[in-house]
Amino acid sequence: MNKLFLTFCCICIGQIYAQNKGKSEQEFKINDQEYLEMRGANVMLAHDFYPESHQGGIGIIQNGIRIATNGDLRLEQTPGQWQPVPKVGEREVDLKKQEISVRMSYPDPDKNRVGFNPIIYPDLNFSYTLKVVPQGKSFKIIVDLDKPLPEEWVGKVGMNIELFPGILFGKSYYMDDSFGIFNRQANGPGYYDDDKKYQLKPMATGKQLVISPEDEKQTLTIENLKGNTLELLDGRAQHSNGWFIVRSLVPSGATKNAIEWLITPNTVENFIYDPVVQVSQVGYHPEQDKIAVIETDKNDTNVKKATLLRVNNEGGYSEVISKTPAKWGDFLRYNYYQLDFSKIEEPGMYVVKYGDYTTHAFQINKDVFKRNVWQPTVDYFLPVQMCHMRINDRYKVWHGLCHMDDARMAPTDLNHFDGYLQGEKTLTKYQSGDHVPGINVGGWHDAGDYDLRVESQASTVQGLSHIYENFGVDYDNTTIDQKTRSVIILQPDGKSDILQQIEHGALSIVGGYESMGRFYRGIITPTLQQYVLLGDATNQTDNEIFTENGNTNIEIGLPGAPDDRWVFTEENPYRELNTAAGLAAGARALKAYNPQLSGKCLSIAEKIWRITEVDNPLIKVGLASELLKTTKDKKYADFLVSQKEGIVENINRTGWVIGPVMSLIDDKDFEKSIRGAIEKYYTEIEALGEKTPYGMPYEPNIWGAGWGIQNFGMKQYFLHTSFPDIFPNTYMLNAMNFVLGVHPGVNTSSFASGVGSRSITQAYGTTRGDFSFIPGGIGSGTALIRPDFPELLEWPFLWQQTEYVLGGGTTDYIFLILAADQLLNKN
């Protein structure tokens, strides 16, 4: 009986989906991905929930561009990152009613963190259902409350939807009979609301808003079907990363249909996404596989010829190849084709043309990776990120001498707003609030918020050490002086920049360990006011050590304020072992350059090896391998042999670590087991690589995949060089190509800023407030708007797409480029 009923339900659902497919393509319907679809427009509900980074609630994609997001009830006019959000229930799809809904409720206990500057939820508990309902070429947003709002919250809770500013600047709008433009910067007049927060007066109010009526691809109409008013707001009054917001308040006493909007996104008739050709923005080595990936609309059946053109030195082009590209198949929401031009080896500049699309010029050249590719990261990004230094660059100072007042011991029992946890003890001889000496030296600012995360410091040291010992890089283009705490970009000082950067990271880690008798977890500002700083890092603190007799009531930003960064500690064997592995690698690199620091690195790493107790010995494999390379001590080889079973079972994580030390382990049975596991692992990689048109494992996620793919590529180098008869260099090179431009979506930029013909030039780094970039910074890359839309916006405030970070996010990139140059030019 149950089987018959289940079969009947499946048949009915299938019939309803089939009926939906029979509807006009120019009307919204619910598709099998559980979102509203019309040719040229999509409406998602609760596929993503990342509202603090503008990805959640109701989202709208119009003519191939995501134009709106975070459609939901909010407690503020213009909410920011650390403000209340609802708890999201399961999405429900009713095909008969033709509606998609999700249950929401305030507060969200998972977000209500206890700590310093937490998300503070008011004493308000209410639940509601958020719906989207297709209405021909329009759709409705409907909100049903379980019960009316408390009267004290009437006038505060409203329906918001955020509009992406990057495509609206300079465009016009109409609100009923009033009109205006979307300004590039936030303009007054403003006022203070009941909570004493500064707000900008609404740009417009009325019943019907028409956005960008002059551009048929962007025209969007929002109509409030209830009696309350729509407001068009500028969300940048308090938050530099704010978007434009459309809002209407929940009326007093309302429950069913408390909010009812009708939204009409104009679509181009028979819209077809313009084809995109994805190539490396840098180019290719003559002996490298060269495959241009062509991305087309699923409705595009007009397959054209793809043409490889050589750029002539006297001007114009010469046709080299012209043929119909091979169909790869479907991936995400697009069809994919490939043009293989691997046989073309003649040096020169080339473009690929498909229909009206022509790529930027790229080169084919055996020296393609020798200059202008990895160097910007060493010349600019690493120096700019250096803490406790002044960074000079010709007519410019990237930042002044900073954070010389590092650091005060963090308060106990604290959950910091950026995720650092300090337990009930400081785990050191220092008490909360004490100045901890010896840590105002070395280190790099991680990401765009100036903190020092120990794992970022250690992995950067380790990555740079691997780069130095595998590729012998003695490149010198920067002056770094630890005595004067100054850096001069584009001015050589006769010393290896890589070694100087390794030294800089090691000084921070060793300094912290020597001062506290343990590794720090992180060093970060105590207040949100300091944390959100955009600009010169020297303005984050006053560089004066706060004393015990100081006045803790002095306002942040004034001389003598308790603005010193806090240092956090923790008991975390996994992180301690990984940090020690970074020091063990650094000890090798620094042995001749700075013998004293090298000895300290090794001594600390060996001590961590001795004193760290773990439940799972497998987490010591990384440190054992680094110490084996550094000391050649047989006890580390014996340990690795003793962990053979765990290493084999986890070969996807351990293979790249074990491969480089196999020659130092004299055990035939161990070698045989490892090789057998490596062969099985290769078959897994091979199968995963066939699932995408990019020739390697790739599963898009809400965060850009660039860093993970770089890391995968770096590991592939060690697998290839350790087991060349099993692992080819193909996956490593495909990973590099992905980062350099061969990735999904309309934005084919290189993830490395300033690298290649087209690159990310608005990034989530310390210059994001200027809509700018740091050369050589590596963005997180193309993200996924679930369930199937790849996106890399030209916008500097989306950390899941363009954030720079230290660690593997930086060093894996340098490694990949140098590895490609080494392997392709070894003959």
PDB file of C-alpha atoms in Angstrom, residues 391-499:
ATOM      1  CA  ILE A 391      55.475  50.059   3.809  1.00  0.00           C
ATOM      2  CA  ASN A 392      56.846  52.587   1.297  1.00  0.00           C
ATOM      3  CA  ASP A 393      56.199  52.400  -2.447  1.00  0.00           C
ATOM      4  CA  ARG A 394      57.646  55.251  -4.536  1.00  0.00           C
ATOM      5  CA  TYR A 395      55.228  58.217  -4.052  1.00  0.00           C
ATOM      6  CA  LYS A 396      52.960  56.144  -1.829  1.00  0.00           C
ATOM      7  CA  VAL A 397      52.892  54.743   1.699  1.00  0.00           C
ATOM      8  CA  TRP A 398      50.662  51.654   1.805  1.00  0.00           C
ATOM      9  CA  HIS A 399      50.535  51.873   5.591  1.00  0.00           C
ATOM     10  CA  GLY A 400      52.565  53.420   8.392  1.00  0.00           C
ATOM     11  CA  LEU A 401      54.346  51.667  11.237  1.00  0.00           C
ATOM     12  CA  CYS A 402      51.533  49.826  12.971  1.00  0.00           C
ATOM     13  CA  HIS A 403      50.540  47.873  16.067  1.00  0.00           C
ATOM     14  CA  MET A 404      53.691  48.607  18.045  1.00  0.00           C
ATOM     15  CA  ASP A 405      51.523  48.377  21.172  1.00  0.00           C
ATOM     16  CA  ASP A 406      50.821  44.663  20.649  1.00  0.00           C
ATOM     17  CA  ALA A 407      49.351  43.158  22.719  1.00  0.00           C
ATOM     18  CA  ARG A 408      47.189  42.840  25.832  1.00  0.00           C
ATOM     19  CA  MET A 409      46.158  39.458  27.165  1.00  0.00           C
ATOM     20  CA  ALA A 410      42.552  38.830  26.136  1.00  0.00           C
ATOM     21  CA  PRO A 411      39.774  38.662  28.716  1.00  0.00           C
ATOM     22  CA  THR A 412      38.831  35.164  29.830  1.00  0.00           C
ATOM     23  CA  ASP A 413      35.505  33.512  29.003  1.00  0.00           C
ATOM     24  CA  LEU A 414      35.249  35.558  25.826  1.00  0.00           C
ATOM     25  CA  ASN A 415      33.772  34.780  22.416  1.00  0.00           C
ATOM     26  CA  HIS A 416      35.160  37.529  20.204  1.00  0.00           C
ATOM     27  CA  PHE A 417      32.982  38.807  17.358  1.00  0.00           C
ATOM     28  CA  ASP A 418      35.474  37.451  14.794  1.00  0.00           C
ATOM     29  CA  GLY A 419      35.364  33.959  16.247  1.00  0.00           C
ATOM     30  CA  TYR A 420      38.344  33.891  18.626  1.00  0.00           C
ATOM     31  CA  LEU A 421      37.590  32.084  21.878  1.00  0.00           C
ATOM     32  CA  GLN A 422      39.391  32.651  25.162  1.00  0.00           C
ATOM     33  CA  GLY A 423      38.541  30.051  27.784  1.00  0.00           C
ATOM     34  CA  GLU A 424      38.350  30.358  31.526  1.00  0.00           C
ATOM     35  CA  LYS A 425      42.150  30.701  31.794  1.00  0.00           C
ATOM     36  CA  THR A 426      44.771  32.697  29.885  1.00  0.00           C
ATOM     37  CA  LEU A 427      47.027  29.581  29.783  1.00  0.00           C
ATOM     38  CA  THR A 428      50.034  31.855  30.364  1.00  0.00           C
ATOM     39  CA  LYS A 429      51.673  33.722  33.239  1.00  0.00           C
ATOM     40  CA  TYR A 430      49.855  36.850  32.086  1.00  0.00           C
ATOM     41  CA  GLN A 431      46.498  37.946  33.406  1.00  0.00           C
ATOM     42  CA  SER A 432      43.747  39.430  31.298  1.00  0.00           C
ATOM     43  CA  GLY A 433      44.637  42.991  30.390  1.00  0.00           C
ATOM     44  CA  ASP A 434      48.378  42.534  30.983  1.00  0.00           C
ATOM     45  CA  HIS A 435      50.759  43.689  28.278  1.00  0.00           C
ATOM     46  CA  VAL A 436      52.418  40.691  26.623  1.00  0.00           C
ATOM     47  CA  PRO A 437      55.891  41.718  25.385  1.00  0.00           C
ATOM     48  CA  GLY A 438      57.787  40.321  22.426  1.00  0.00           C
ATOM     49  CA  ILE A 439      54.945  40.006  19.941  1.00  0.00           C
ATOM     50  CA  ASN A 440      55.102  43.444  18.321  1.00  0.00           C
ATOM     51  CA  VAL A 441      57.377  42.042  15.649  1.00  0.00           C
ATOM     52  CA  GLY A 442      56.891  40.209  12.363  1.00  0.00           C
ATOM     53  CA  GLY A 443      53.725  38.680  10.982  1.00  0.00           C
ATOM     54  CA  TRP A 444      51.306  39.559   8.198  1.00  0.00           C
ATOM     55  CA  HIS A 445      47.841  41.045   8.414  1.00  0.00           C
ATOM     56  CA  ASP A 446      45.474  38.268   7.460  1.00  0.00           C
ATOM     57  CA  ALA A 447      42.616  39.067   5.100  1.00  0.00           C
ATOM     58  CA  GLY A 448      41.160  42.561   5.166  1.00  0.00           C
ATOM     59  CA  ASP A 449      40.818  43.033   8.920  1.00  0.00           C
ATOM     60  CA  TYR A 450      44.439  43.278  10.128  1.00  0.00           C
ATOM     61  CA  ASP A 451      44.411  40.350  12.563  1.00  0.00           C
ATOM     62  CA  LEU A 452      47.255  37.836  12.935  1.00  0.00           C
ATOM     63  CA  ARG A 453      45.983  34.255  12.901  1.00  0.00           C
ATOM     64  CA  VAL A 454      48.680  31.812  13.916  1.00  0.00           C
ATOM     65  CA  GLU A 455      47.642  29.254  11.299  1.00  0.00           C
ATOM     66  CA  SER A 456      47.958  31.896   8.591  1.00  0.00           C
ATOM     67  CA  GLN A 457      51.409  32.904   9.819  1.00  0.00           C
ATOM     68  CA  ALA A 458      52.597  29.300  10.053  1.00  0.00           C
ATOM     69  CA  SER A 459      51.198  28.132   6.731  1.00  0.00           C
ATOM     70  CA  THR A 460      52.722  31.169   5.002  1.00  0.00           C
ATOM     71  CA  VAL A 461      56.121  30.372   6.522  1.00  0.00           C
ATOM     72  CA  GLN A 462      55.738  26.733   5.520  1.00  0.00           C
ATOM     73  CA  GLY A 463      54.556  27.527   2.002  1.00  0.00           C
ATOM     74  CA  LEU A 464      57.349  30.035   1.364  1.00  0.00           C
ATOM     75  CA  SER A 465      59.889  27.551   2.729  1.00  0.00           C
ATOM     76  CA  HIS A 466      58.658  24.877   0.311  1.00  0.00           C
ATOM     77  CA  ILE A 467      58.895  27.424  -2.504  1.00  0.00           C
ATOM     78  CA  TYR A 468      62.469  28.326  -1.573  1.00  0.00           C
ATOM     79  CA  GLU A 469      63.722  24.743  -1.299  1.00  0.00           C
ATOM     80  CA  ASN A 470      61.883  23.344  -4.329  1.00  0.00           C
ATOM     81  CA  PHE A 471      62.535  26.175  -6.780  1.00  0.00           C
ATOM     82  CA  GLY A 472      65.614  27.949  -5.380  1.00  0.00           C
ATOM     83  CA  VAL A 473      64.058  31.410  -5.679  1.00  0.00           C
ATOM     84  CA  ASP A 474      66.659  34.091  -4.867  1.00  0.00           C
ATOM     85  CA  TYR A 475      64.524  36.891  -6.266  1.00  0.00           C
ATOM     86  CA  ASP A 476      65.284  40.329  -4.792  1.00  0.00           C
ATOM     87  CA  ASN A 477      63.185  43.390  -5.549  1.00  0.00           C
ATOM     88  CA  THR A 478      62.286  44.739  -2.086  1.00  0.00           C
ATOM     89  CA  THR A 479      64.185  46.334   0.791  1.00  0.00           C
ATOM     90  CA  ILE A 480      63.143  44.903   4.158  1.00  0.00           C
ATOM     91  CA  ASP A 481      64.865  46.239   7.276  1.00  0.00           C
ATOM     92  CA  GLN A 482      63.817  44.690  10.585  1.00  0.00           C
ATOM     93  CA  LYS A 483      65.934  47.177  12.578  1.00  0.00           C
ATOM     94  CA  THR A 484      64.281  50.278  11.168  1.00  0.00           C
ATOM     95  CA  ARG A 485      60.976  48.426  10.672  1.00  0.00           C
ATOM     96  CA  SER A 486      60.701  49.701   7.141  1.00  0.00           C
ATOM     97  CA  VAL A 487      59.948  48.212   3.744  1.00  0.00           C
ATOM     98  CA  ILE A 488      60.634  49.826   0.385  1.00  0.00           C
ATOM     99  CA  ILE A 489      58.845  48.212  -2.552  1.00  0.00           C
ATOM    100  CA  LEU A 490      60.703  48.036  -5.886  1.00  0.00           C
ATOM    101  CA  GLN A 491      64.082  48.655  -4.298  1.00  0.00           C
ATOM    102  CA  PRO A 492      66.432  45.631  -4.030  1.00  0.00           C
ATOM    103  CA  ASP A 493      68.623  45.231  -0.956  1.00  0.00           C
ATOM    104  CA  GLY A 494      70.802  42.314  -2.032  1.00  0.00           C
ATOM    105  CA  LYS A 495      68.822  39.753  -0.006  1.00  0.00           C
ATOM    106  CA  SER A 496      66.318  37.103  -1.051  1.00  0.00           C
ATOM    107  CA  ASP A 497      62.799  38.475  -0.665  1.00  0.00           C
ATOM    108  CA  ILE A 498      61.457  34.976   0.012  1.00  0.00           C
ATOM    109  CA  LEU A 499      63.909  34.424   2.873  1.00  0.00           C
TER     110      LEU A 499
END
